[in-house]
Every structure is written in C-alpha cells, then in structure tokens.
CSV table of C-alpha atoms and ligand atoms in Angstrom, one decimal:
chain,number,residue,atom,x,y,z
A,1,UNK,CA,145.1,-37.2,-145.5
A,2,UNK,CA,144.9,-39.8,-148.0
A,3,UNK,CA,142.2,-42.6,-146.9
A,4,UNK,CA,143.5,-45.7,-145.4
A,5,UNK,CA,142.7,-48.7,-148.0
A,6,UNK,CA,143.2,-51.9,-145.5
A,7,UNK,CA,141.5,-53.6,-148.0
A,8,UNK,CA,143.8,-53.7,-150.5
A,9,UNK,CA,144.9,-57.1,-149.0
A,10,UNK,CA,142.3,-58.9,-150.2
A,11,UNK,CA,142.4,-61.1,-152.8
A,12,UNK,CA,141.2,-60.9,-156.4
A,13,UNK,CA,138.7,-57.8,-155.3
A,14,UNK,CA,138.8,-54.4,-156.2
A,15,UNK,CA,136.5,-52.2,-153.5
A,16,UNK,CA,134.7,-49.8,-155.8
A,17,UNK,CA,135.5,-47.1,-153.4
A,18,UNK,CA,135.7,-43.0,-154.1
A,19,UNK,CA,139.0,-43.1,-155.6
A,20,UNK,CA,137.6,-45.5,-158.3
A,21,UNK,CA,134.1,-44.3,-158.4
A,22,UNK,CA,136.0,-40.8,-159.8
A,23,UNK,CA,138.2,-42.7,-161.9
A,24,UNK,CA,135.0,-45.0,-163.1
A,25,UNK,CA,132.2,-42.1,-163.1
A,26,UNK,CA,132.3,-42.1,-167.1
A,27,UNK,CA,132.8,-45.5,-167.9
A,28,UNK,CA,130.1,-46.8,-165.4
A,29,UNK,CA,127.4,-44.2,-167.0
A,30,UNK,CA,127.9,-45.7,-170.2
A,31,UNK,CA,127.7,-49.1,-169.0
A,32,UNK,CA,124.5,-48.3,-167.0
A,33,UNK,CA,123.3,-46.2,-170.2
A,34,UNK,CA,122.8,-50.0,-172.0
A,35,UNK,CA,120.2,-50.6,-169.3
A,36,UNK,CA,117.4,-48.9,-171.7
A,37,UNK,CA,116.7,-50.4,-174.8
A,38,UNK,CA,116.8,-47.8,-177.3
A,39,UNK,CA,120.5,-47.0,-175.9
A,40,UNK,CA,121.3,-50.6,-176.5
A,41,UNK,CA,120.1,-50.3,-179.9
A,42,UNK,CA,122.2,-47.2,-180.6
A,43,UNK,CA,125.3,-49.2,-179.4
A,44,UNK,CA,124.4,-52.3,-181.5
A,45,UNK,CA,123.9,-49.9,-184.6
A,46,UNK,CA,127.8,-48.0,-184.2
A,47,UNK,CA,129.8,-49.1,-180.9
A,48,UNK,CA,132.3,-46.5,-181.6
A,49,UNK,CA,130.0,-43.7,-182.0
A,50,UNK,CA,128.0,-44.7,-179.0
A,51,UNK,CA,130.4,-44.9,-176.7
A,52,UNK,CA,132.3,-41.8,-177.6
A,53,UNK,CA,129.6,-39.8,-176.2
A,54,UNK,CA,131.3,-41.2,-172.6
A,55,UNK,CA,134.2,-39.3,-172.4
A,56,UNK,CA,135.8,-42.0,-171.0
A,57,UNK,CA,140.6,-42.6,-170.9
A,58,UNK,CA,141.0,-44.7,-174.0
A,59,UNK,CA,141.9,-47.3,-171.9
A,60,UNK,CA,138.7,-47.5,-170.4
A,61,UNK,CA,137.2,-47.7,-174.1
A,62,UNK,CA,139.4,-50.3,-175.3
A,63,UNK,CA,138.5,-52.4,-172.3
A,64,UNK,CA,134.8,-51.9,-173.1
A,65,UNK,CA,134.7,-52.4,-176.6
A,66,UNK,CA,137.0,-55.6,-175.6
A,67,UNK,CA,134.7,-56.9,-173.0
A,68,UNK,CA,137.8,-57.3,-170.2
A,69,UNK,CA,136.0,-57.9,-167.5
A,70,UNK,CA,138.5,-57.8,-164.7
A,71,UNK,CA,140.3,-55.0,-166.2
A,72,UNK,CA,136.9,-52.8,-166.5
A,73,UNK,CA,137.3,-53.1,-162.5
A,74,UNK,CA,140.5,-52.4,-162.0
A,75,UNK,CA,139.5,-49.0,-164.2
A,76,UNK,CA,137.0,-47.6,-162.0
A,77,UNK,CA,134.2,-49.9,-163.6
A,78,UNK,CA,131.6,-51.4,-160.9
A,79,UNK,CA,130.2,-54.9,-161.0
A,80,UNK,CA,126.6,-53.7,-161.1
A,81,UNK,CA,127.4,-51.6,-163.7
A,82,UNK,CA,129.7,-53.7,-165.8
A,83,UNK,CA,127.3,-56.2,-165.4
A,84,UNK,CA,124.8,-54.0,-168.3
A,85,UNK,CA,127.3,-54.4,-170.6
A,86,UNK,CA,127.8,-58.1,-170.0
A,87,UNK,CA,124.1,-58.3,-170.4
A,88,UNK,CA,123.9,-56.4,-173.5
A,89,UNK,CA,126.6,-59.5,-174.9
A,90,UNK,CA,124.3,-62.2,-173.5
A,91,UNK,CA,126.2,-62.7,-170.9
A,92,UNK,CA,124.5,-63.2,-167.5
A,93,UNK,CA,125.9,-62.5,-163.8
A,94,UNK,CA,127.0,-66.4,-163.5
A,95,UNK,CA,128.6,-66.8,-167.1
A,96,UNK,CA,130.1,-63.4,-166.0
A,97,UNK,CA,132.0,-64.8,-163.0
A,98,UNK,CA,132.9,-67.5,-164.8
A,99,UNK,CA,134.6,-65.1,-167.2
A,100,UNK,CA,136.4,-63.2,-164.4
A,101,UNK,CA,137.1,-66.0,-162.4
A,102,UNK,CA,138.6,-67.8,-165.3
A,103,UNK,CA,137.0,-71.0,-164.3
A,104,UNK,CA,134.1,-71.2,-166.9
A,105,UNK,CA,131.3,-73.4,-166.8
A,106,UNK,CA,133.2,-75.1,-163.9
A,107,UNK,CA,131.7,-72.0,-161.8
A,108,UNK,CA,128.9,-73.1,-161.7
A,109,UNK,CA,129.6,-76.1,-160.3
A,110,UNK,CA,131.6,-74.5,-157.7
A,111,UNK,CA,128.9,-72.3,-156.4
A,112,UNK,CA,126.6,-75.9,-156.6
A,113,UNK,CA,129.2,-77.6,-154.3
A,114,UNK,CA,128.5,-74.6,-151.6
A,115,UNK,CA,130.9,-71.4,-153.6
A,116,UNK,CA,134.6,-70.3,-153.1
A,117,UNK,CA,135.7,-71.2,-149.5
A,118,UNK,CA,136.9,-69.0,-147.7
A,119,UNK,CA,140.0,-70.6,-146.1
A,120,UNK,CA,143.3,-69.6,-148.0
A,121,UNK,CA,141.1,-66.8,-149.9
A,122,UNK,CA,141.8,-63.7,-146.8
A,123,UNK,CA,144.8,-62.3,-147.8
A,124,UNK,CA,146.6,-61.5,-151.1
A,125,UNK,CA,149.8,-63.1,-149.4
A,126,UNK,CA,147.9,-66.6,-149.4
A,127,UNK,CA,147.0,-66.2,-152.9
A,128,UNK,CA,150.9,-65.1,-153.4
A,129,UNK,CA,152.0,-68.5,-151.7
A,130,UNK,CA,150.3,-70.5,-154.3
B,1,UNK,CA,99.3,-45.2,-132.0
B,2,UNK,CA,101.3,-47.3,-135.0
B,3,UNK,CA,103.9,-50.1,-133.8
B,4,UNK,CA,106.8,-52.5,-135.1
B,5,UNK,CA,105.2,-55.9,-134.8
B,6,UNK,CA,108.0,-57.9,-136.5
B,7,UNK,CA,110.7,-58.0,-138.5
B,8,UNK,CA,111.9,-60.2,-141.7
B,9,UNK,CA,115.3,-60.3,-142.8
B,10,UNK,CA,115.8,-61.6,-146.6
B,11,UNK,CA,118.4,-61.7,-149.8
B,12,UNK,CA,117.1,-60.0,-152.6
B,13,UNK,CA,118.7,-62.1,-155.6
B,14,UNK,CA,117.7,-61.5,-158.8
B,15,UNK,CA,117.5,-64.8,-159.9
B,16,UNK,CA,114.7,-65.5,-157.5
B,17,UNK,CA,112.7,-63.0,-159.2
B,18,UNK,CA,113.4,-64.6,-162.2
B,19,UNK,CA,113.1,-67.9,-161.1
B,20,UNK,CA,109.4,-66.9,-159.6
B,21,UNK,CA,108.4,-64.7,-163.0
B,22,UNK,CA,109.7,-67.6,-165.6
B,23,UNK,CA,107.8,-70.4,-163.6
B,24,UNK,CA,110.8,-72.1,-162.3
B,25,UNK,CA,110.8,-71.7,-158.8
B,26,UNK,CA,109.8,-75.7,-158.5
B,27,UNK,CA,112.3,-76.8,-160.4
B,28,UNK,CA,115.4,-78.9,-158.5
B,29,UNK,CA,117.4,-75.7,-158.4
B,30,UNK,CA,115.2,-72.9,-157.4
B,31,UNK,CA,112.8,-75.5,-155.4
B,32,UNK,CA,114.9,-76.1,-152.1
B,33,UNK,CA,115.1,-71.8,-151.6
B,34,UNK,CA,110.9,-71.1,-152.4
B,35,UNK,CA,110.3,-74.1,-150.1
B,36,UNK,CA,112.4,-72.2,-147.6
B,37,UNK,CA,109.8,-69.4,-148.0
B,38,UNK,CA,106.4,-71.4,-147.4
B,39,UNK,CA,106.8,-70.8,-144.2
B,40,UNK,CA,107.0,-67.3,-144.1
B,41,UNK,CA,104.2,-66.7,-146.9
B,42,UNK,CA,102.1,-68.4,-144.0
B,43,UNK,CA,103.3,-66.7,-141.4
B,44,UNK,CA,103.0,-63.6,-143.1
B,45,UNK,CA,99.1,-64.1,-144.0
B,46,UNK,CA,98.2,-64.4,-140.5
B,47,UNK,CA,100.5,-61.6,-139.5
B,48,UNK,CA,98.5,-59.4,-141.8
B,49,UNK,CA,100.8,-56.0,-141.4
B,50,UNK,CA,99.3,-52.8,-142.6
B,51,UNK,CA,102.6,-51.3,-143.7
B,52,UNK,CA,106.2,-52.6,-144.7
B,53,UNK,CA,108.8,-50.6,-143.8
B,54,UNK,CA,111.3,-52.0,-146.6
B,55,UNK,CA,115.0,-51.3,-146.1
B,56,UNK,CA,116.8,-52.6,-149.3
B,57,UNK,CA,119.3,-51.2,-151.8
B,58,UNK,CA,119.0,-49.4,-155.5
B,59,UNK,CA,121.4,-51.0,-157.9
B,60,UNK,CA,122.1,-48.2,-160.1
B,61,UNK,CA,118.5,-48.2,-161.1
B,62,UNK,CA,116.9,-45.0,-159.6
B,63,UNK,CA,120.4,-43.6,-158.7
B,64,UNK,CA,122.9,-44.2,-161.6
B,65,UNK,CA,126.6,-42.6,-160.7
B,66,UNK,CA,125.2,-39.1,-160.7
B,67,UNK,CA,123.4,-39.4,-157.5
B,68,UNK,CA,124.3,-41.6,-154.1
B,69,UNK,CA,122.1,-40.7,-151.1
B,70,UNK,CA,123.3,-42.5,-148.6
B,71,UNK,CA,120.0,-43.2,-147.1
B,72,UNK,CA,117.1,-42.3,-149.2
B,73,UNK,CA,113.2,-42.6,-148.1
B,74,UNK,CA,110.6,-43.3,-150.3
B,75,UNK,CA,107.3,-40.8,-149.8
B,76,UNK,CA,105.5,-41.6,-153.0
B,77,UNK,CA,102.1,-42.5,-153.3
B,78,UNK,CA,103.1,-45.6,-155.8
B,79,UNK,CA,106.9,-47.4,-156.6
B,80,UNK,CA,107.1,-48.4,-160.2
B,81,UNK,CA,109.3,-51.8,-160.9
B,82,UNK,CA,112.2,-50.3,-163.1
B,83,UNK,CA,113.3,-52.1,-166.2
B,84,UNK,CA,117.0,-53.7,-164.9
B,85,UNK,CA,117.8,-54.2,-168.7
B,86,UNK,CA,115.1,-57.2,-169.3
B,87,UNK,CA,111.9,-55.3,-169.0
B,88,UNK,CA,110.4,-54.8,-165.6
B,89,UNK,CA,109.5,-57.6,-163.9
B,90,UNK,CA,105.9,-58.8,-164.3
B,91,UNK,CA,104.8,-58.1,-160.5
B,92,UNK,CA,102.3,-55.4,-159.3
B,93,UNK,CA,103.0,-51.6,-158.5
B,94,UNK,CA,104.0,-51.1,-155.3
B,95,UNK,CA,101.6,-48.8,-153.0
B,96,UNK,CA,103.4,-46.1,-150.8
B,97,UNK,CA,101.9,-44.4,-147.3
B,98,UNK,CA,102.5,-40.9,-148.2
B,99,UNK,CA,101.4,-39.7,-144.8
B,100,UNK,CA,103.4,-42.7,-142.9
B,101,UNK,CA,106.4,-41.4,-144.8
B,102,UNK,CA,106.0,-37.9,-144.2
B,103,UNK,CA,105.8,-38.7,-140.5
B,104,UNK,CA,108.3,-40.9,-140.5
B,105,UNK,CA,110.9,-38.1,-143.1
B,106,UNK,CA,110.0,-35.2,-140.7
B,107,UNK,CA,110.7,-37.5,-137.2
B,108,UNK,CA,114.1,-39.0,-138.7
B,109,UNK,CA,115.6,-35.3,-139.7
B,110,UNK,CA,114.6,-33.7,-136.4
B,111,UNK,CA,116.7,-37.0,-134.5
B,112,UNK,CA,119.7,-36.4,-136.4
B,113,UNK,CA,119.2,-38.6,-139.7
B,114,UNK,CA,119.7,-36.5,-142.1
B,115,UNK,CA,118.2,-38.7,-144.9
B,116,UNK,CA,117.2,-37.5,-148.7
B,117,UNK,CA,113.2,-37.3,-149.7
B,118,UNK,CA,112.5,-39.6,-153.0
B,119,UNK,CA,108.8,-38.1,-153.9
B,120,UNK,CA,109.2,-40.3,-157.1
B,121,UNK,CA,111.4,-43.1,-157.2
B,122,UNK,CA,111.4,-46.5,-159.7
B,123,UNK,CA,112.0,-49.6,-157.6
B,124,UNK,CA,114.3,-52.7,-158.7
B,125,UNK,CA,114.8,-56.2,-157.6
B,126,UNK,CA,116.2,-55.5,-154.1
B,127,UNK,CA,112.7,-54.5,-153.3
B,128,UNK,CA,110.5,-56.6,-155.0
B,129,UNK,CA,112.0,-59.8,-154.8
B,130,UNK,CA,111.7,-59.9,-150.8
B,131,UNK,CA,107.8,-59.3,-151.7
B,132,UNK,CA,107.8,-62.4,-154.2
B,133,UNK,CA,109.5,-64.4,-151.9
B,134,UNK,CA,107.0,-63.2,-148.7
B,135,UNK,CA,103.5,-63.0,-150.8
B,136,UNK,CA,104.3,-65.4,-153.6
B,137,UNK,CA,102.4,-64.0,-157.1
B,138,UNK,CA,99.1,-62.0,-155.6
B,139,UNK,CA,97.6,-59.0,-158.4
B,140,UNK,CA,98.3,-56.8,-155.9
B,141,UNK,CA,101.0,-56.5,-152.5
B,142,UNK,CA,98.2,-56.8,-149.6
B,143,UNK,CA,99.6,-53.7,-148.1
B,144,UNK,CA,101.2,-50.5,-149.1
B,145,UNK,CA,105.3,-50.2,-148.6
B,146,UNK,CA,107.5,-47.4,-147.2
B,147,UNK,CA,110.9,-47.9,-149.1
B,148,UNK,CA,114.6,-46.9,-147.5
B,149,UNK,CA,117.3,-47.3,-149.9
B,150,UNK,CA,120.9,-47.9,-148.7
B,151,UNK,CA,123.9,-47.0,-150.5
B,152,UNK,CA,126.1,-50.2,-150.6
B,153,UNK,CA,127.5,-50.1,-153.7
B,154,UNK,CA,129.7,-47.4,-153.4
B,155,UNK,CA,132.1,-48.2,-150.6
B,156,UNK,CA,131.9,-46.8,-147.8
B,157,UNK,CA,127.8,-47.9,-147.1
B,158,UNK,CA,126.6,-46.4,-143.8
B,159,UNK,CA,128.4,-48.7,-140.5
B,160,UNK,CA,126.2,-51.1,-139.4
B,161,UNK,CA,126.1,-49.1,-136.1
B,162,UNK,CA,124.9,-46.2,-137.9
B,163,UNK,CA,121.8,-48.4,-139.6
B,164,UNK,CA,121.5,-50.1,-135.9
B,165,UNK,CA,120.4,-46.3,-134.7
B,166,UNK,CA,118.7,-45.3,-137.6
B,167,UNK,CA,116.6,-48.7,-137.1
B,168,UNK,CA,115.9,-47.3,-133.5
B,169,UNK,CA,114.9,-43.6,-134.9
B,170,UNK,CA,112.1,-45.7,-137.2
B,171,UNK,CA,111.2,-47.0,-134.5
B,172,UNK,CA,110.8,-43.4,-132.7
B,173,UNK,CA,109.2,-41.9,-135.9
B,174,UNK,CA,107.0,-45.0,-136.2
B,175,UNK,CA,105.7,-45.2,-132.5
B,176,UNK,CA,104.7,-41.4,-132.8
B,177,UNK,CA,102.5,-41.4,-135.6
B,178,UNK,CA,99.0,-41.5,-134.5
B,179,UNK,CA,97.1,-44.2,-136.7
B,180,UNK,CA,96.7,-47.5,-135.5
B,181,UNK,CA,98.7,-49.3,-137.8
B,182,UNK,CA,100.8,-52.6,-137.6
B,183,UNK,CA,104.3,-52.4,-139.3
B,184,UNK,CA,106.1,-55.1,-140.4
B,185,UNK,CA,110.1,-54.3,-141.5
B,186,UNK,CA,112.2,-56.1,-143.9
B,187,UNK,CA,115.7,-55.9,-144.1
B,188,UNK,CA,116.8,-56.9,-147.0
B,189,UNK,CA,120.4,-58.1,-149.3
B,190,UNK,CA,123.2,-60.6,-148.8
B,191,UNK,CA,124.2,-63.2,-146.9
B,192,UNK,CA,128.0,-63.6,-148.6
B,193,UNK,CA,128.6,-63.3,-151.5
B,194,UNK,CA,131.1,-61.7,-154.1
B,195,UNK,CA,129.7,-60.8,-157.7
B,196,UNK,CA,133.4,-59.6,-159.0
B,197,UNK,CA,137.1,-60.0,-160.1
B,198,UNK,CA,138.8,-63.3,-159.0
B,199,UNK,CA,137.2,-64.0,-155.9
B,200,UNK,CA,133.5,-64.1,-157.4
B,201,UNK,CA,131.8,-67.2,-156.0
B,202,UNK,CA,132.9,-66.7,-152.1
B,203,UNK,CA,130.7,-68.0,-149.2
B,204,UNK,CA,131.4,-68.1,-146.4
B,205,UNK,CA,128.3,-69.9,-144.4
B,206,UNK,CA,130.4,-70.2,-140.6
B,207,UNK,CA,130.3,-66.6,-140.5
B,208,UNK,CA,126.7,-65.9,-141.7
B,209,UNK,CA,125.8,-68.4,-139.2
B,210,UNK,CA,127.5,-66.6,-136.4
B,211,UNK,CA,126.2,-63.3,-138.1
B,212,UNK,CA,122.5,-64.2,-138.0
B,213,UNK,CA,123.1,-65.3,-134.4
B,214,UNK,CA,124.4,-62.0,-133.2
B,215,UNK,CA,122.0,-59.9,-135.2
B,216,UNK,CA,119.6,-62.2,-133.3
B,217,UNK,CA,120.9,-62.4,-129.6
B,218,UNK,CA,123.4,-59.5,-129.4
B,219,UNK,CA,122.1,-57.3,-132.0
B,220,UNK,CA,124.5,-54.3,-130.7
B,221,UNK,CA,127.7,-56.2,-131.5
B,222,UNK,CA,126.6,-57.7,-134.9
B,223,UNK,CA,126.1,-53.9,-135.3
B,224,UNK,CA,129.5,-53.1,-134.6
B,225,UNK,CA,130.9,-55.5,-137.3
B,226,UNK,CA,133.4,-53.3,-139.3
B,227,UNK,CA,133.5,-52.8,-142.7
B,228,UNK,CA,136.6,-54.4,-143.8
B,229,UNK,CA,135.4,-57.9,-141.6
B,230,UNK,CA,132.1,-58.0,-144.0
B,231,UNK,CA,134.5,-56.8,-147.2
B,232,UNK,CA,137.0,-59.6,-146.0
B,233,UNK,CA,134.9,-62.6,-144.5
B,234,UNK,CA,131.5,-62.5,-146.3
B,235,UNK,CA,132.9,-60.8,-150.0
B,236,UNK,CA,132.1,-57.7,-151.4
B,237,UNK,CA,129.0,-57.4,-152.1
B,238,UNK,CA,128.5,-59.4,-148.4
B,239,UNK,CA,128.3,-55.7,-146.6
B,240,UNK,CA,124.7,-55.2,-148.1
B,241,UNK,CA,124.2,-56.7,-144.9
B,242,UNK,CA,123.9,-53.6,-143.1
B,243,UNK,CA,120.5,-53.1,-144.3
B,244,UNK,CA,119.9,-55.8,-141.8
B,245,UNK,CA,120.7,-53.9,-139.0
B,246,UNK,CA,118.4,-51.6,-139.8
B,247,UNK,CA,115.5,-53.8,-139.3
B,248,UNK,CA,117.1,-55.2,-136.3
B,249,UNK,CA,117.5,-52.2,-134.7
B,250,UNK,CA,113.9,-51.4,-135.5
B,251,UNK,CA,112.8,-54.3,-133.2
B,252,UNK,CA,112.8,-54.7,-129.2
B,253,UNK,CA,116.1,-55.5,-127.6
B,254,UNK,CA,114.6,-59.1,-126.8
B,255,UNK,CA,113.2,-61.0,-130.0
B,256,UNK,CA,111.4,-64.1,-130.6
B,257,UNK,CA,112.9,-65.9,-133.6
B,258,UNK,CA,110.4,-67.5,-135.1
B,259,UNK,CA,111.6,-68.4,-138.3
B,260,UNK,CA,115.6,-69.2,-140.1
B,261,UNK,CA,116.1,-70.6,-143.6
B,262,UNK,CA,119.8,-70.9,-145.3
B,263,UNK,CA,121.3,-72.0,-148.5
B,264,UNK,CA,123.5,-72.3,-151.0
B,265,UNK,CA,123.5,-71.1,-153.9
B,266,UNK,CA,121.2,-68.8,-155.3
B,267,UNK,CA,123.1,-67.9,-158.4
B,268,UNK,CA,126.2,-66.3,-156.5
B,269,UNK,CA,125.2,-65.8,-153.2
B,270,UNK,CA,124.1,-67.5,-150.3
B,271,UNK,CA,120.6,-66.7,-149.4
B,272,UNK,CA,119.7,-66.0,-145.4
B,273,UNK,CA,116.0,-65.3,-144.4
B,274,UNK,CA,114.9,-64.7,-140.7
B,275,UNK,CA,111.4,-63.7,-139.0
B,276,UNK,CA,111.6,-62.3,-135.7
B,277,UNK,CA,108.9,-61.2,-133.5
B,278,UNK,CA,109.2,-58.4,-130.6
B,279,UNK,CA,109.2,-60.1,-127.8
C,1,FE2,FE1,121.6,-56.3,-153.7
C-alpha cells in the first residue's frame, strides 16, 4: 500500500520523506560531500567533473550547477543538505530563505517582526485563494 | 544508585553558536536570547550534575544519507565537534561515560528500544550549542555527556509517544545503574520553525506556547501530538520537537518548572528553553 502523504496540503513545503530521500540519495551526498574542504576545493577547481562523480538524473545536475533552490527540494534534495551547497556559494541559511522565499533581504525583516504567521499559511487551498 | 534530577529543554540554532564563538552574543540581536540563558548558567552551577544525558539531532554530520538510525546512543569515551562546513567550532571536546552508556545501551535493548551503538561518533551543533548556551565558554564542559541522537530529518522521526517511553526506559536504565550519580537531561531542537521552500520563516508562538504548557502539565498528551500537527502548525523542521519528549518523559509525572525563556527570532527559528525539576 502506497503511504498516505496528508501532508501534501501544506503550503510551500516539500516533507523530505522516503519517496524523496530515494529520489534525493545522490544529489544530497554530493551536496553534503562540499561539507569538507578539500571536496569544496575539488568543485571550485572543475564543477562538472566534481559533480559527475554523483550519479545523480540530469535534472538534479542542472539544478545544482544552477543553484535552484526550491527546485533542488522538489528533486529529492534536503534543506540541511542543500544548505552545503548554498554555503559553498556564500550563501548563509537566512540569505538562503530569502532566495527560496523570494522575498530577499525583506526576510529578514520578517523573521525581525516575529516570522511568517501562521494564519492563511495551513493549507495549499489558502495559498490557492490568493 | 544514579537518578534524574532535572531536566532542560533548549533549541540548538546554529547561529547561537556562532553568535557565542564570534563574540557577538551582546550585541542588540543575539543579546535579548544569551540574557535568556543567565539564568540557567546559574542555575546550572549550583545544580552541579555529574552527567548529561543529551537528546539532540545529527544534521547529516555523523550520519550523511548512507546511514539513519533512528535512535542512536553515544558510548564513546570522548565526542569530537565535527567541522559543519566552517571549521569546528572552537568549544572543548565533549567527555563521554562509557560505563553510564553501556548500562544505560544494555537496559534500553532488553525493554524493547532497540537503539544503534555509536562507539565513535563526531558531534555537531545540535549538541554543543545547548552546552554554550547552559555553561557559557568554560576550557572544559564540567561534566562528561551521554549523547542520543534522533532522526528528524528524514520524515517520519520517532512519534513523540515513542520518545515519551523511551524517556521513561532512560529513566529505568538510569535508576539501575549503581553509582551515585546525579543526571541532568536536555532535550534539545526547535521551537517552530521552517528552514525550506516558500514557507521558510514560519512561527507560530500560540502553539509553542500551548506546547511548552502540555509538555509541562500534561506531558502524555503533548506526547501524543501527531506528526502532521507539528509538520502543519510549528513548520517543518518544528517536529525536532520530539526530542523534547524524550527529556520529558525522563522526568517525574509532577514537575517543578523552574525556569521558561521565549523568543523571536534566532535566525529562522523561534527559540524555547525550559528547566524543570522532579518534583
Ligand atoms: Fe536541529
């Protein structure tokens, strides 16, 4: 029996559950690969030999060569795993939900003024109304 | 006989760590959340524990994709901090109770917790940072630590009522080794918080509120918070949460709460801290 995913109605979050931790397992190893230095240095030196060794759907590859964020997710990729790669670019967990979120700098500013409420933020059909 | 004393609950954010190991835990942002903490490093000198029994959870650090124990105890003699991509951070090397965790690896199997053995095992931010936040900068953690790491990164983690029990079995394990020592457990991780995709940035601080009140007062039915309510109400990365259970479950059925500290933000996430005393 397929597993139930009652999550699937939430909004602008993709559970990194089994079905995407298969689909992610190559593309999160070479994200969490860029933890160590010397692999960082070897992906600095040739990207596209580096990350070939991650035999990864070219889809996946594009993505992470192209820093897309949210797409990386909806790939299999997992936020504490993405996030090694967004480090190796500079770009910190903050500046990197800014990115996603599409807001920017203005995201931090949000999460100043007390973060994303969560009223009208449940369901993907409030999200739809807007 | 060893016993459960107390129990702190505590987020782990990086950013405190960083905040702590750059020098800029005073400044206007950091400031409000370390001042949160003087309390606690206060209470914690007088409380002097002998051990920490630390529940907290690997971030793909020791276990990358190829390996997800569910529940994984730490019976090392010493816990490395693990360089998270910036070094490790500049804090000592945590001491382990080999013989605690022995005990305490044998007792768990033989009740039905059928947890993995980590003889080595590097250590990241979601233990260390609860240690800044409780000791401050020492040269060395006064006491040795017994590690549990939670899986809660791959979905499903454990059900809160599952860590409530296995909080009880520690308790078992712990109350039958036969040292006199005074244990002091942390649970460690959220409050909300979502690191990912559109939604990043959610808190939701009604429901941490009413969460830290049930884990106080009616610690059975904050256990039996389902998954998709924490995935839901307090974000994704909000079901680290369980690991509080653990702790709570650890303590009598009647605690003193001597300590509560909230706020927003650290970073992305809304930081929650509680001391409770058995009763
Ligand atoms: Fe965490």
């Amino acid at each position: 029996m397929a597993i139930d995913k009652i999550y699937d109605d939430i909004p602008g979050t993709v559970v990194f559950d089994s079905d995407q931790a298969i689909k992610g397992y190559h593309l999160n190893q070479f994200c969490i690969s860029l933890r160590l230095a010397p692999n960082r240095e070897a992906f600095k030196a040739d990207p596209q030999n580096y990350i070939d060794q991650f035999p990864m759907t070219p889809e996946q590859r594009e993505a992470a060569l192209n820093q897309e964020w949210n797409l990386l997710l909806e790939l299999g990729g997992n936020i504490y795993y993405t996030s090694k790669l967004a480090a190796f670019h500079g770009i910190n967990f903050q500046n990197l939900a800014g990115l996603m979120t599409g807001m920017g700098s203005d995201y931090r500013d949000m999460m100043i003024a007390g973060g994303r409420n969560i009223d009208g933020n449940r369901y993907q059909s409030e999200w739809d109304e807007k | 006989m060893a016993y459960i004393s107390s129990g702190v609950a505590c987020s782990h954010v990086p950013a405190l760590g960083v905040a702590s190991d750059t020098g800029i835990a005073n400044d206007d942002y950091y400031g409000p959340i370390f001042k949160g903490f003087e309390f606690s490093k206060q209470w914690i000198e007088n409380e002097k524990p002998d051990v920490i029994f630390l529940v907290y959870n690997d971030h793909c650090t020791a276990f990358d994709a190829r390996i997800i124990p569910t529940f994984a105890l730490g019976c090392a003699s010493e816990y490395v901090p693990a360089d998270e991509g910036w070094g490790p951070r500049p804090v000592p090397v945590v001491q382990g109770h080999r013989e605690l965790s022995a005990h305490i690896a044998q007792s768990l199997i033989l009740d039905s917790f059928d947890i993995t053995i980590m003889n080595e095992m590097e250590v990241d931010h979601g233990l260390t940072v609860p240690l800044t936040m409780m000791f401050g900068q020492p040269d060395e953690w006064p006491c040795p630590v017994v590690p549990l790491a939670v899986n809660v990164v791959q979905y499903p983690a454990p059900l809160g009522s599952r860590c409530y029990a296995l909080g009880k079995a520690i308790r078992t394990a712990i109350e039958s080794y036969p040292d006199n020592l005074k244990v002091c457990v942390f649970g460690t991780g959220g409050m909300s918080h979502q690191l990912q995709h559109k939604r990043a940035g959610l808190i939701n601080s009604e429901w941490d509120d009413r969460f830290m009140n049930l884990l106080v007062n009616e610690p059975e039915k904050g256990a039996s918070i389902d998954h998709i309510e924490y995935l839901r109400e307090a974000g994704s990365e909000g079901i680290e949460l369980v690991m509080w259970h653990v702790m709570r479950g650890a303590l009598n059925e009647q605690v003193e709460e001597v300590h509560r500290f909230y706020h927003v933000p650290a970073s992305n996430t809304a930081v929650g801290h509680l001391i409770l005393e058995n009763k």
